C-alpha cells in the first residue's frame, strides 16, 4: 500500500472512531443530550470552575454546620447553582427524568422510569380536566409522561431557569406544550393561589428543602380540599446507624454530591405531613422487594466511566466544554458510588412513597 493511501485510510478510520466516540457513545441515553453540547446551565463559561468550588465548600459541610451557620436560607440559591452545573450532564448520561426507579426484569430503564412516573399519576388519580402540580420538575421527563398517561394538565415548578428553558423546549418537541406548563420559582414560597390545584406530586425533589414542613405546607396551601399529593422521598432507613462511620460516610457523600442540606429519617416523613394538616393515606418504600434494585443502573462500570471521563476531558481541552466540567463529572462519579453503597447496604432509599390527602374540612395546621 502506498504511504498516501495508508495515511488516508488512517485518517478516515480516525474520523469514524472520533465520530462514534463523541456523537454515538457520547449520547449515553438515546434521547439524551450529546456530550458536545455540554453547557453549564446559566453560568458563563469563565465562572464554571469558581461556581463549582463555591458549591462544594457549601454542601460538603454536615447538616449541623449548615444549620449552625444559619445558612438554611441560602440553600435554594446553591441548589440552583448545582442544577446549572449538572443539568446537561444528567441529560446526557441519564435522560430527561432525574430520578431512580425499581429495575424491572426484561424491561428497559426507560420503561421502568415511565412506569414509576405513571404510578405517581395513578396514585393521585390524575385525569383529564384536572390541574396537577409537579413540585421540583427538572427538565420535565415525569411531567410529560404523566400528562400523556393521565390526560391531566400539569404545571411544573423548578428553581433553575436553565431547566425551565430545557423543559419548555422538550414540551414543545413532544407536542405537549398545551398541557405542560413550566414556572421558575421556589417551592418554599410558590407563586400560586390557595386551593388552585386538584392534585400534586414530587419526585425526588423535596429532599432539597432544608425543612420538609416548609414545602409540604406550601403544597397543602395550593391544593383544593379533598385533593391528593404523592411524594417520592430520599431518606435514611431504619438500618442506618449514626454510630457506624461507614454509614455516616455514605450518607455524607450522598448529601454533598446531590445538594442536600441533610437527609431525613424514613419515620419522620409522615409526622411532617400530618403536622401541616395532611391525612396520610399510604406510606411505603417502593425500593423494597419484590421491586428490583434501583442502584444497578448506577453501576456504570469502569469502562463507561472512563469513556465519559475521557470525553469530557477531551472536550474541555478542545475548549468545547468549559473548564470545571471534569471536576463536576468526577464529583458525580463519586456520588454514584455513595448512592449505590447506600442502596446495596439498605441504609438509604430514594423512593419512600407517601400519599396524602388534604381533608375536605381542613383543621388549622399546627405551627
Ligand atoms: C434526585 C437526584 C438526582 C438523581 C440521579 C438522576 C443522579 C444522581 C447521580 C447522577 C449521576 C451520577 C454519575 C454520572 C456519571 C459519572 C456520568 O458519566 C453520566 C451521568 C451520571 C450517571 C449521573 C446521572 C444522574 C444521576 C444518576 C438528586 C440530585 C436529589
Ligand atoms: C433531582 S431533580 C428531580 C426533577 C424531577 N422531579 C424529575 O424526577 O425529573 C430535583 C428538582 O427539584 C428542584 N428544586 C430543588 N429545590 C427547589 C426549590 N427550592 N424550589 C423549586 N424547585 C426546587 C430542582 O430545580 C430540580 O428540578
mmCIF file with all atom_site columns, C-alpha atoms in Angstrom, residues 131-133 155 191-199 220-225 358:
data_model
loop_
_atom_site.group_PDB
_atom_site.id
_atom_site.type_symbol
_atom_site.label_atom_id
_atom_site.label_alt_id
_atom_site.label_comp_id
_atom_site.label_asym_id
_atom_site.label_entity_id
_atom_site.label_seq_id
_atom_site.pdbx_PDB_ins_code
_atom_site.Cartn_x
_atom_site.Cartn_y
_atom_site.Cartn_z
_atom_site.occupancy
_atom_site.B_iso_or_equiv
_atom_site.pdbx_formal_charge
_atom_site.auth_seq_id
_atom_site.auth_comp_id
_atom_site.auth_asym_id
_atom_site.auth_atom_id
_atom_site.pdbx_PDB_model_num
ATOM 1  C CA . UNK A 1 131 ? -54.812 20.712 37.110 1.00 0.00 ? 131 UNK A CA 1
ATOM 2  C CA . UNK A 1 132 ? -51.879 18.959 38.752 1.00 0.00 ? 132 UNK A CA 1
ATOM 3  C CA . UNK A 1 133 ? -48.707 20.438 40.277 1.00 0.00 ? 133 UNK A CA 1
ATOM 4  C CA . UNK A 1 155 ? -47.839 22.739 35.960 1.00 0.00 ? 155 UNK A CA 1
ATOM 5  C CA . UNK A 1 191 ? -46.336 31.806 43.168 1.00 0.00 ? 191 UNK A CA 1
ATOM 6  C CA . UNK A 1 192 ? -49.747 30.056 43.076 1.00 0.00 ? 192 UNK A CA 1
ATOM 7  C CA . UNK A 1 193 ? -53.082 30.962 44.617 1.00 0.00 ? 193 UNK A CA 1
ATOM 8  C CA . UNK A 1 194 ? -54.521 28.998 47.557 1.00 0.00 ? 194 UNK A CA 1
ATOM 9  C CA . UNK A 1 195 ? -56.572 25.936 46.523 1.00 0.00 ? 195 UNK A CA 1
ATOM 10 C CA . UNK A 1 196 ? -55.609 26.237 42.849 1.00 0.00 ? 196 UNK A CA 1
ATOM 11 C CA . UNK A 1 197 ? -54.657 22.563 42.121 1.00 0.00 ? 197 UNK A CA 1
ATOM 12 C CA . UNK A 1 198 ? -56.625 19.315 42.105 1.00 0.00 ? 198 UNK A CA 1
ATOM 13 C CA . UNK A 1 199 ? -53.542 17.142 42.680 1.00 0.00 ? 199 UNK A CA 1
ATOM 14 C CA . UNK A 1 220 ? -51.086 21.871 51.307 1.00 0.00 ? 220 UNK A CA 1
ATOM 15 C CA . UNK A 1 221 ? -51.951 25.547 50.761 1.00 0.00 ? 221 UNK A CA 1
ATOM 16 C CA . UNK A 1 222 ? -52.209 25.348 46.954 1.00 0.00 ? 222 UNK A CA 1
ATOM 17 C CA . UNK A 1 223 ? -54.271 22.118 46.926 1.00 0.00 ? 223 UNK A CA 1
ATOM 18 C CA . UNK A 1 224 ? -58.071 22.090 46.909 1.00 0.00 ? 224 UNK A CA 1
ATOM 19 C CA . UNK A 1 225 ? -59.729 20.314 49.856 1.00 0.00 ? 225 UNK A CA 1
ATOM 20 C CA . UNK A 1 358 ? -55.930 17.472 52.106 1.00 0.00 ? 358 UNK A CA 1
#
